[in-house]
PDB file of C-alpha atoms in Angstrom:
ATOM      1  CA  UNK A1100      13.396  24.820   7.942  1.00 98.00           C
ATOM      2  CA  UNK A1101      13.957  23.462  11.677  1.00 98.00           C
ATOM      3  CA  UNK A1102      11.934  19.817  12.177  1.00 98.00           C
ATOM      4  CA  UNK A1103      11.365  20.040  16.094  1.00 98.00           C
ATOM      5  CA  UNK A1104       8.417  18.457  16.677  1.00 98.00           C
ATOM      6  CA  UNK A1105       9.676  14.894  16.987  1.00 96.00           C
ATOM      7  CA  UNK A1106       8.120  13.430  20.359  1.00 96.00           C
ATOM      8  CA  UNK A1107      11.312  12.761  20.865  1.00 95.00           C
ATOM      9  CA  UNK A1108      11.258   8.339  21.974  1.00 94.00           C
ATOM     10  CA  UNK A1109      14.848   8.079  21.884  1.00 93.00           C
ATOM     11  CA  UNK A1110      15.600  10.347  24.352  1.00 95.00           C
ATOM     12  CA  UNK A1111      14.297   9.168  27.304  1.00 96.00           C
ATOM     13  CA  UNK A1112      13.118  10.598  30.273  1.00 94.00           C
ATOM     14  CA  UNK A1113      14.545  14.568  29.388  1.00 95.00           C
ATOM     15  CA  UNK A1114      12.248  13.971  26.691  1.00 97.00           C
ATOM     16  CA  UNK A1115       9.430  13.116  29.406  1.00 97.00           C
ATOM     17  CA  UNK A1116       9.390  16.326  30.847  1.00 97.00           C
ATOM     18  CA  UNK A1117      10.412  18.522  27.614  1.00 98.00           C
ATOM     19  CA  UNK A1118      10.900  18.262  23.598  1.00 98.00           C
ATOM     20  CA  UNK A1119      14.422  16.933  22.819  1.00 98.00           C
ATOM     21  CA  UNK A1120      14.757  20.515  20.605  1.00 98.00           C
ATOM     22  CA  UNK A1121      15.288  22.334  23.923  1.00 98.00           C
ATOM     23  CA  UNK A1122      18.801  19.304  25.350  1.00 98.00           C
ATOM     24  CA  UNK A1123      21.829  21.221  26.085  1.00 98.00           C
ATOM     25  CA  UNK A1124      25.345  20.514  24.717  1.00 98.00           C
ATOM     26  CA  UNK A1125      27.684  22.482  25.905  1.00 98.00           C
ATOM     27  CA  UNK A1126      25.372  25.109  27.565  1.00 97.00           C
ATOM     28  CA  UNK A1127      23.423  25.727  24.064  1.00 98.00           C
ATOM     29  CA  UNK A1128      19.820  23.814  23.333  1.00 98.00           C
ATOM     30  CA  UNK A1129      20.459  21.779  20.325  1.00 98.00           C
ATOM     31  CA  UNK A1130      17.917  23.970  18.362  1.00 98.00           C
ATOM     32  CA  UNK A1131      20.227  26.689  19.734  1.00 98.00           C
ATOM     33  CA  UNK A1132      22.973  25.651  17.302  1.00 98.00           C
ATOM     34  CA  UNK A1133      21.455  25.248  14.687  1.00 98.00           C
ATOM     35  CA  UNK A1134      19.829  28.745  14.541  1.00 98.00           C
ATOM     36  CA  UNK A1135      23.927  29.800  14.756  1.00 98.00           C
ATOM     37  CA  UNK A1136      24.410  27.041  12.054  1.00 98.00           C
ATOM     38  CA  UNK A1137      22.131  28.365   9.764  1.00 98.00           C
ATOM     39  CA  UNK A1138      23.238  32.754  10.738  1.00 98.00           C
ATOM     40  CA  UNK A1139      26.848  30.732   9.988  1.00 97.00           C
ATOM     41  CA  UNK A1140      25.455  30.326   6.444  1.00 96.00           C
ATOM     42  CA  UNK A1141      23.560  33.540   5.636  1.00 97.00           C
ATOM     43  CA  UNK A1142      20.190  31.640   7.088  1.00 98.00           C
ATOM     44  CA  UNK A1143      17.952  34.396   9.587  1.00 98.00           C
ATOM     45  CA  UNK A1144      14.848  33.195   7.931  1.00 98.00           C
ATOM     46  CA  UNK A1145      13.427  29.761  10.120  1.00 98.00           C
ATOM     47  CA  UNK A1146      10.570  27.779  10.264  1.00 98.00           C
ATOM     48  CA  UNK A1147      10.519  26.472  13.117  1.00 98.00           C
ATOM     49  CA  UNK A1148       7.457  23.408  13.918  1.00 98.00           C
ATOM     50  CA  UNK A1149       5.885  22.049  16.549  1.00 98.00           C
ATOM     51  CA  UNK A1150       4.145  19.582  19.058  1.00 98.00           C
ATOM     52  CA  UNK A1151       5.206  17.558  21.930  1.00 97.00           C
ATOM     53  CA  UNK A1152       5.295  20.851  25.063  1.00 98.00           C
ATOM     54  CA  UNK A1153       5.288  23.265  22.040  1.00 98.00           C
ATOM     55  CA  UNK A1154       4.622  25.837  24.617  1.00 98.00           C
ATOM     56  CA  UNK A1155       8.154  25.265  25.851  1.00 98.00           C
ATOM     57  CA  UNK A1156       9.902  25.370  22.062  1.00 98.00           C
ATOM     58  CA  UNK A1157       8.116  29.098  21.904  1.00 98.00           C
ATOM     59  CA  UNK A1158       8.628  30.667  24.853  1.00 98.00           C
ATOM     60  CA  UNK A1159      11.938  29.201  23.992  1.00 98.00           C
ATOM     61  CA  UNK A1160      11.895  31.699  21.284  1.00 98.00           C
ATOM     62  CA  UNK A1161      10.115  34.515  22.543  1.00 98.00           C
ATOM     63  CA  UNK A1162      13.025  34.468  25.248  1.00 98.00           C
ATOM     64  CA  UNK A1163      15.562  33.969  22.953  1.00 98.00           C
ATOM     65  CA  UNK A1164      14.062  36.650  21.165  1.00 98.00           C
ATOM     66  CA  UNK A1165      14.519  34.096  18.483  1.00 98.00           C
ATOM     67  CA  UNK A1166      18.676  34.044  18.700  1.00 98.00           C
ATOM     68  CA  UNK A1167      18.677  36.576  16.437  1.00 98.00           C
ATOM     69  CA  UNK A1168      16.607  35.215  13.299  1.00 98.00           C
ATOM     70  CA  UNK A1169      13.175  35.176  12.159  1.00 98.00           C
ATOM     71  CA  UNK A1170      11.162  32.647  13.439  1.00 98.00           C
ATOM     72  CA  UNK A1171       8.294  31.323  11.879  1.00 98.00           C
ATOM     73  CA  UNK A1172       5.917  28.840  13.652  1.00 98.00           C
ATOM     74  CA  UNK A1173       4.624  25.887  12.268  1.00 98.00           C
ATOM     75  CA  UNK A1174       2.297  24.917  14.659  1.00 98.00           C
ATOM     76  CA  UNK A1175       2.103  21.066  14.923  1.00 98.00           C
ATOM     77  CA  UNK A1176       0.084  20.439  18.013  1.00 97.00           C
ATOM     78  CA  UNK A1177      -2.735  18.831  16.377  1.00 96.00           C
ATOM     79  CA  UNK A1178      -1.071  16.116  15.259  1.00 96.00           C
ATOM     80  CA  UNK A1179       2.627  15.093  14.136  1.00 97.00           C
ATOM     81  CA  UNK A1180       3.159  15.215  10.544  1.00 98.00           C
ATOM     82  CA  UNK A1181       6.572  13.439  10.552  1.00 97.00           C
ATOM     83  CA  UNK A1182       8.883  15.348   8.066  1.00 98.00           C
ATOM     84  CA  UNK A1183       7.528  15.288   5.004  1.00 98.00           C
ATOM     85  CA  UNK A1184       3.974  16.127   6.321  1.00 98.00           C
ATOM     86  CA  UNK A1185       5.711  19.198   7.984  1.00 98.00           C
ATOM     87  CA  UNK A1186       7.094  20.594   5.989  1.00 98.00           C
ATOM     88  CA  UNK A1187       4.093  20.186   3.716  1.00 98.00           C
ATOM     89  CA  UNK A1188       2.021  21.775   5.768  1.00 98.00           C
ATOM     90  CA  UNK A1189       4.759  24.970   6.775  1.00 98.00           C
ATOM     91  CA  UNK A1190       4.335  26.007   2.724  1.00 98.00           C
ATOM     92  CA  UNK A1191       2.878  28.960   3.612  1.00 98.00           C
ATOM     93  CA  UNK A1192       6.050  30.147   4.817  1.00 98.00           C
ATOM     94  CA  UNK A1193       8.272  29.005   2.155  1.00 98.00           C
ATOM     95  CA  UNK A1194       8.272  31.711  -1.447  1.00 97.00           C
ATOM     96  CA  UNK A1195       7.167  31.119  -4.875  1.00 98.00           C
ATOM     97  CA  UNK A1196       9.831  30.075  -7.215  1.00 97.00           C
ATOM     98  CA  UNK A1197      12.571  29.731  -3.909  1.00 98.00           C
ATOM     99  CA  UNK A1198      14.664  26.108  -3.383  1.00 98.00           C
ATOM    100  CA  UNK A1199      15.050  26.799   1.143  1.00 98.00           C
ATOM    101  CA  UNK A1200      16.711  24.284   3.090  1.00 98.00           C
ATOM    102  CA  UNK A1201      16.313  22.186   6.540  1.00 98.00           C
ATOM    103  CA  UNK A1202      17.459  20.611   8.843  1.00 98.00           C
ATOM    104  CA  UNK A1203      16.415  18.217  11.742  1.00 98.00           C
ATOM    105  CA  UNK A1204      16.889  19.862  15.540  1.00 98.00           C
ATOM    106  CA  UNK A1205      18.549  17.097  16.363  1.00 97.00           C
ATOM    107  CA  UNK A1206      21.820  17.082  14.345  1.00 98.00           C
ATOM    108  CA  UNK A1207      24.760  19.209  14.851  1.00 98.00           C
ATOM    109  CA  UNK A1208      26.922  19.094  12.268  1.00 98.00           C
ATOM    110  CA  UNK A1209      29.167  22.311  10.630  1.00 98.00           C
ATOM    111  CA  UNK A1210      28.400  21.036   6.378  1.00 98.00           C
ATOM    112  CA  UNK A1211      28.830  24.295   4.581  1.00 98.00           C
ATOM    113  CA  UNK A1212      25.917  25.171   3.462  1.00 98.00           C
ATOM    114  CA  UNK A1213      27.196  27.319   0.481  1.00 98.00           C
ATOM    115  CA  UNK A1214      28.769  24.198  -0.844  1.00 98.00           C
ATOM    116  CA  UNK A1215      25.695  22.202  -1.803  1.00 98.00           C
ATOM    117  CA  UNK A1216      23.512  24.933  -2.966  1.00 98.00           C
ATOM    118  CA  UNK A1217      26.499  25.300  -5.464  1.00 98.00           C
ATOM    119  CA  UNK A1218      26.355  21.233  -5.825  1.00 98.00           C
ATOM    120  CA  UNK A1219      22.314  21.574  -5.474  1.00 98.00           C
ATOM    121  CA  UNK A1220      22.182  24.386  -8.183  1.00 98.00           C
ATOM    122  CA  UNK A1221      25.513  23.615 -10.785  1.00 98.00           C
ATOM    123  CA  UNK A1222      23.577  19.855 -11.584  1.00 98.00           C
ATOM    124  CA  UNK A1223      19.786  21.168 -11.355  1.00 98.00           C
ATOM    125  CA  UNK A1224      19.329  19.067  -9.063  1.00 98.00           C
ATOM    126  CA  UNK A1225      15.314  18.807  -7.658  1.00 98.00           C
ATOM    127  CA  UNK A1226      16.488  17.609  -4.112  1.00 99.00           C
ATOM    128  CA  UNK A1227      20.236  17.660  -2.835  1.00 99.00           C
ATOM    129  CA  UNK A1228      21.619  16.700   0.518  1.00 98.00           C
ATOM    130  CA  UNK A1229      23.361  15.968   2.966  1.00 98.00           C
ATOM    131  CA  UNK A1230      25.409  12.232   3.387  1.00 98.00           C
ATOM    132  CA  UNK A1231      28.473  11.144   4.599  1.00 98.00           C
ATOM    133  CA  UNK A1232      30.111   7.886   4.448  1.00 97.00           C
ATOM    134  CA  UNK A1233      29.205   6.278   8.567  1.00 96.00           C
ATOM    135  CA  UNK A1234      28.361   2.889   9.673  1.00 94.00           C
ATOM    136  CA  UNK A1235      24.198   2.883  10.312  1.00 94.00           C
ATOM    137  CA  UNK A1236      21.107   0.538   9.662  1.00 94.00           C
ATOM    138  CA  UNK A1237      19.460   2.964   7.684  1.00 96.00           C
ATOM    139  CA  UNK A1238      21.703   3.901   3.876  1.00 98.00           C
ATOM    140  CA  UNK A1239      20.563   5.829   0.951  1.00 98.00           C
ATOM    141  CA  UNK A1240      21.417   3.764  -1.843  1.00 98.00           C
ATOM    142  CA  UNK A1241      23.546   5.922  -4.779  1.00 98.00           C
ATOM    143  CA  UNK A1242      24.686   5.684  -8.230  1.00 98.00           C
ATOM    144  CA  UNK A1243      28.563   6.067  -8.992  1.00 97.00           C
ATOM    145  CA  UNK A1244      26.977   9.907 -10.476  1.00 97.00           C
ATOM    146  CA  UNK A1245      25.735  10.717  -6.834  1.00 98.00           C
ATOM    147  CA  UNK A1246      22.396  10.317  -8.094  1.00 98.00           C
ATOM    148  CA  UNK A1247      19.700   8.434  -5.176  1.00 98.00           C
ATOM    149  CA  UNK A1248      18.502   4.971  -6.691  1.00 98.00           C
ATOM    150  CA  UNK A1249      17.152   3.525  -3.408  1.00 98.00           C
ATOM    151  CA  UNK A1250      16.518   2.880   0.623  1.00 98.00           C
ATOM    152  CA  UNK A1251      17.393  -0.125   2.520  1.00 98.00           C
ATOM    153  CA  UNK A1252      17.479  -1.304   5.873  1.00 97.00           C
ATOM    154  CA  UNK A1253      20.334  -3.895   6.930  1.00 96.00           C
ATOM    155  CA  UNK A1254      18.640  -4.247  10.256  1.00 95.00           C
ATOM    156  CA  UNK A1255      15.642  -5.499   8.366  1.00 95.00           C
ATOM    157  CA  UNK A1256      17.340  -6.996   5.286  1.00 94.00           C
ATOM    158  CA  UNK A1257      14.607  -4.930   3.017  1.00 96.00           C
ATOM    159  CA  UNK A1258      15.443  -2.445   0.231  1.00 97.00           C
ATOM    160  CA  UNK A1259      12.852  -0.368  -1.675  1.00 98.00           C
ATOM    161  CA  UNK A1260      14.290   0.259  -5.332  1.00 98.00           C
ATOM    162  CA  UNK A1261      13.411   3.497  -7.680  1.00 98.00           C
ATOM    163  CA  UNK A1262      16.083   2.941 -10.041  1.00 97.00           C
ATOM    164  CA  UNK A1263      17.511  -0.056 -10.335  1.00 97.00           C
ATOM    165  CA  UNK A1264      21.512   0.136 -11.469  1.00 95.00           C
ATOM    166  CA  UNK A1265      24.448  -3.169 -11.173  1.00 94.00           C
ATOM    167  CA  UNK A1266      25.981  -0.963  -7.706  1.00 96.00           C
ATOM    168  CA  UNK A1267      24.939   0.578  -5.474  1.00 97.00           C
ATOM    169  CA  UNK A1268      26.780   2.931  -2.491  1.00 98.00           C
ATOM    170  CA  UNK A1269      25.593   2.593   0.624  1.00 98.00           C
ATOM    171  CA  UNK A1270      25.553   6.435   2.180  1.00 98.00           C
ATOM    172  CA  UNK A1271      24.361   8.182   5.792  1.00 98.00           C
ATOM    173  CA  UNK A1272      21.684  10.796   5.667  1.00 98.00           C
ATOM    174  CA  UNK A1273      22.748  14.245   7.179  1.00 98.00           C
ATOM    175  CA  UNK A1274      19.533  15.683   7.788  1.00 98.00           C
ATOM    176  CA  UNK A1275      20.722  18.772   5.481  1.00 98.00           C
ATOM    177  CA  UNK A1276      18.528  19.220   2.567  1.00 98.00           C
ATOM    178  CA  UNK A1277      17.882  21.760  -0.894  1.00 98.00           C
ATOM    179  CA  UNK A1278      14.838  21.412  -2.599  1.00 98.00           C
ATOM    180  CA  UNK A1279      13.303  23.635  -4.865  1.00 98.00           C
ATOM    181  CA  UNK A1280      10.073  24.841  -4.473  1.00 98.00           C
ATOM    182  CA  UNK A1281       8.730  22.828  -6.328  1.00 98.00           C
ATOM    183  CA  UNK A1282       8.830  20.701  -4.579  1.00 98.00           C
ATOM    184  CA  UNK A1283       5.268  20.860  -2.834  1.00 98.00           C
ATOM    185  CA  UNK A1284       4.183  20.386  -6.496  1.00 98.00           C
ATOM    186  CA  UNK A1285       5.137  17.149  -6.812  1.00 98.00           C
ATOM    187  CA  UNK A1286       4.242  15.494  -2.830  1.00 98.00           C
ATOM    188  CA  UNK A1287       0.705  17.322  -3.830  1.00 97.00           C
ATOM    189  CA  UNK A1288       0.441  15.187  -7.551  1.00 97.00           C
ATOM    190  CA  UNK A1289       2.017  12.269  -6.079  1.00 97.00           C
ATOM    191  CA  UNK A1290      -1.272  12.222  -3.258  1.00 98.00           C
ATOM    192  CA  UNK A1291       1.173  12.739  -0.660  1.00 98.00           C
ATOM    193  CA  UNK A1292      -1.179  14.367   2.145  1.00 96.00           C
ATOM    194  CA  UNK A1293      -1.182  14.132   6.496  1.00 97.00           C
ATOM    195  CA  UNK A1294       1.990  12.543   8.029  1.00 97.00           C
ATOM    196  CA  UNK A1295       4.454  11.168   6.493  1.00 98.00           C
ATOM    197  CA  UNK A1296       8.155  10.806   5.828  1.00 98.00           C
ATOM    198  CA  UNK A1297      10.522  13.363   3.751  1.00 98.00           C
ATOM    199  CA  UNK A1298      12.504   9.552   3.029  1.00 98.00           C
ATOM    200  CA  UNK A1299       9.041   8.146   0.988  1.00 98.00           C
ATOM    201  CA  UNK A1300       8.827  11.297  -1.088  1.00 98.00           C
ATOM    202  CA  UNK A1301      12.538  11.486  -2.149  1.00 98.00           C
ATOM    203  CA  UNK A1302      12.502   6.800  -2.664  1.00 98.00           C
ATOM    204  CA  UNK A1303       8.513   8.446  -4.912  1.00 98.00           C
ATOM    205  CA  UNK A1304       9.815  11.391  -6.975  1.00 98.00           C
ATOM    206  CA  UNK A1305      14.043   9.759  -7.930  1.00 98.00           C
ATOM    207  CA  UNK A1306      13.174   7.614 -10.852  1.00 98.00           C
ATOM    208  CA  UNK A1307      11.702  11.310 -12.332  1.00 98.00           C
ATOM    209  CA  UNK A1308      13.359  14.167 -10.724  1.00 98.00           C
ATOM    210  CA  UNK A1309      17.329  14.644  -9.799  1.00 98.00           C
ATOM    211  CA  UNK A1310      17.401  13.513  -6.350  1.00 98.00           C
ATOM    212  CA  UNK A1311      21.425  13.550  -5.176  1.00 98.00           C
ATOM    213  CA  UNK A1312      23.094  12.713  -1.479  1.00 98.00           C
ATOM    214  CA  UNK A1313      26.268  15.458  -1.886  1.00 98.00           C
ATOM    215  CA  UNK A1314      29.108  13.619   0.108  1.00 98.00           C
ATOM    216  CA  UNK A1315      30.536  15.405   3.221  1.00 98.00           C
ATOM    217  CA  UNK A1316      32.114  12.782   4.951  1.00 98.00           C
ATOM    218  CA  UNK A1317      35.207  14.331   7.199  1.00 97.00           C
ATOM    219  CA  UNK A1318      33.085  17.453   8.145  1.00 98.00           C
ATOM    220  CA  UNK A1319      31.391  17.207  11.820  1.00 98.00           C
ATOM    221  CA  UNK A1320      28.300  15.257  12.350  1.00 98.00           C
ATOM    222  CA  UNK A1321      26.483  14.048  15.511  1.00 97.00           C
ATOM    223  CA  UNK A1322      23.201  12.759  15.147  1.00 96.00           C
ATOM    224  CA  UNK A1323      22.026  13.194  19.100  1.00 97.00           C
ATOM    225  CA  UNK A1324      19.814  10.885  18.837  1.00 89.00           C
ATOM    226  CA  UNK A1325      20.039   9.041  22.410  1.00 93.00           C
ATOM    227  CA  UNK A1326      20.921  10.480  25.998  1.00 94.00           C
ATOM    228  CA  UNK A1327      24.742   8.918  25.649  1.00 94.00           C
ATOM    229  CA  UNK A1328      24.937  10.840  22.470  1.00 96.00           C
ATOM    230  CA  UNK A1329      24.892  13.740  24.658  1.00 97.00           C
ATOM    231  CA  UNK A1330      28.640  13.428  25.588  1.00 97.00           C
ATOM    232  CA  UNK A1331      29.854  12.623  22.214  1.00 97.00           C
ATOM    233  CA  UNK A1332      28.676  15.874  21.084  1.00 98.00           C
ATOM    234  CA  UNK A1333      29.944  18.024  23.837  1.00 98.00           C
ATOM    235  CA  UNK A1334      32.815  16.518  22.796  1.00 98.00           C
ATOM    236  CA  UNK A1335      33.321  18.361  19.204  1.00 97.00           C
ATOM    237  CA  UNK A1336      30.750  21.217  19.617  1.00 97.00           C
ATOM    238  CA  UNK A1337      32.184  23.055  22.134  1.00 93.00           C
TER     239      UNK A1337
END
């Protein structure tokens, strides 16, 4: 699943008239680049959620014939649900008992999904996501075995701790995530409904379930969050 529904408020003025997922990096939209990234990793069955200028996204997908992938649309035009709510709404598109992957339309990376999957399977995790050692204002906190323990906002000095440890390692979230299908049952059991973030789900489940960070520091990664990051992305992703 590629999360593509967001308002892109940091990406104005483009998002005053377009969805962020259709912003162009070297003649290809962010959405197309992520679909092709998944294809390169053997994934051609993709869910795209839509809300902001949804018609433009749907039109682009139809016109391009999904850039060679089978695209299903999860329609959030009635209410923007954030990443957690968006995933739960899209439950019908996933196969019971089978693991699946999510990523964000505005993150470009060359993280090797095969290696991420192997790590996830070997460790028998519920959730495994890419992380890197890079500077950000919000970090995920891990113990020495790469297990998620909490979250930290260095700007507000707020910590949310799920597993208390004497020492935490701060790493930045890459937004490429492998889930076991069981995540849907657990979200519902924890009372998650409507609009909520996947980070909140991780923190609610981390004490009782194995949630891991897969460190892929050194891989290419650009958060195309603001217009000035397009130039950075274009210098790295040709």
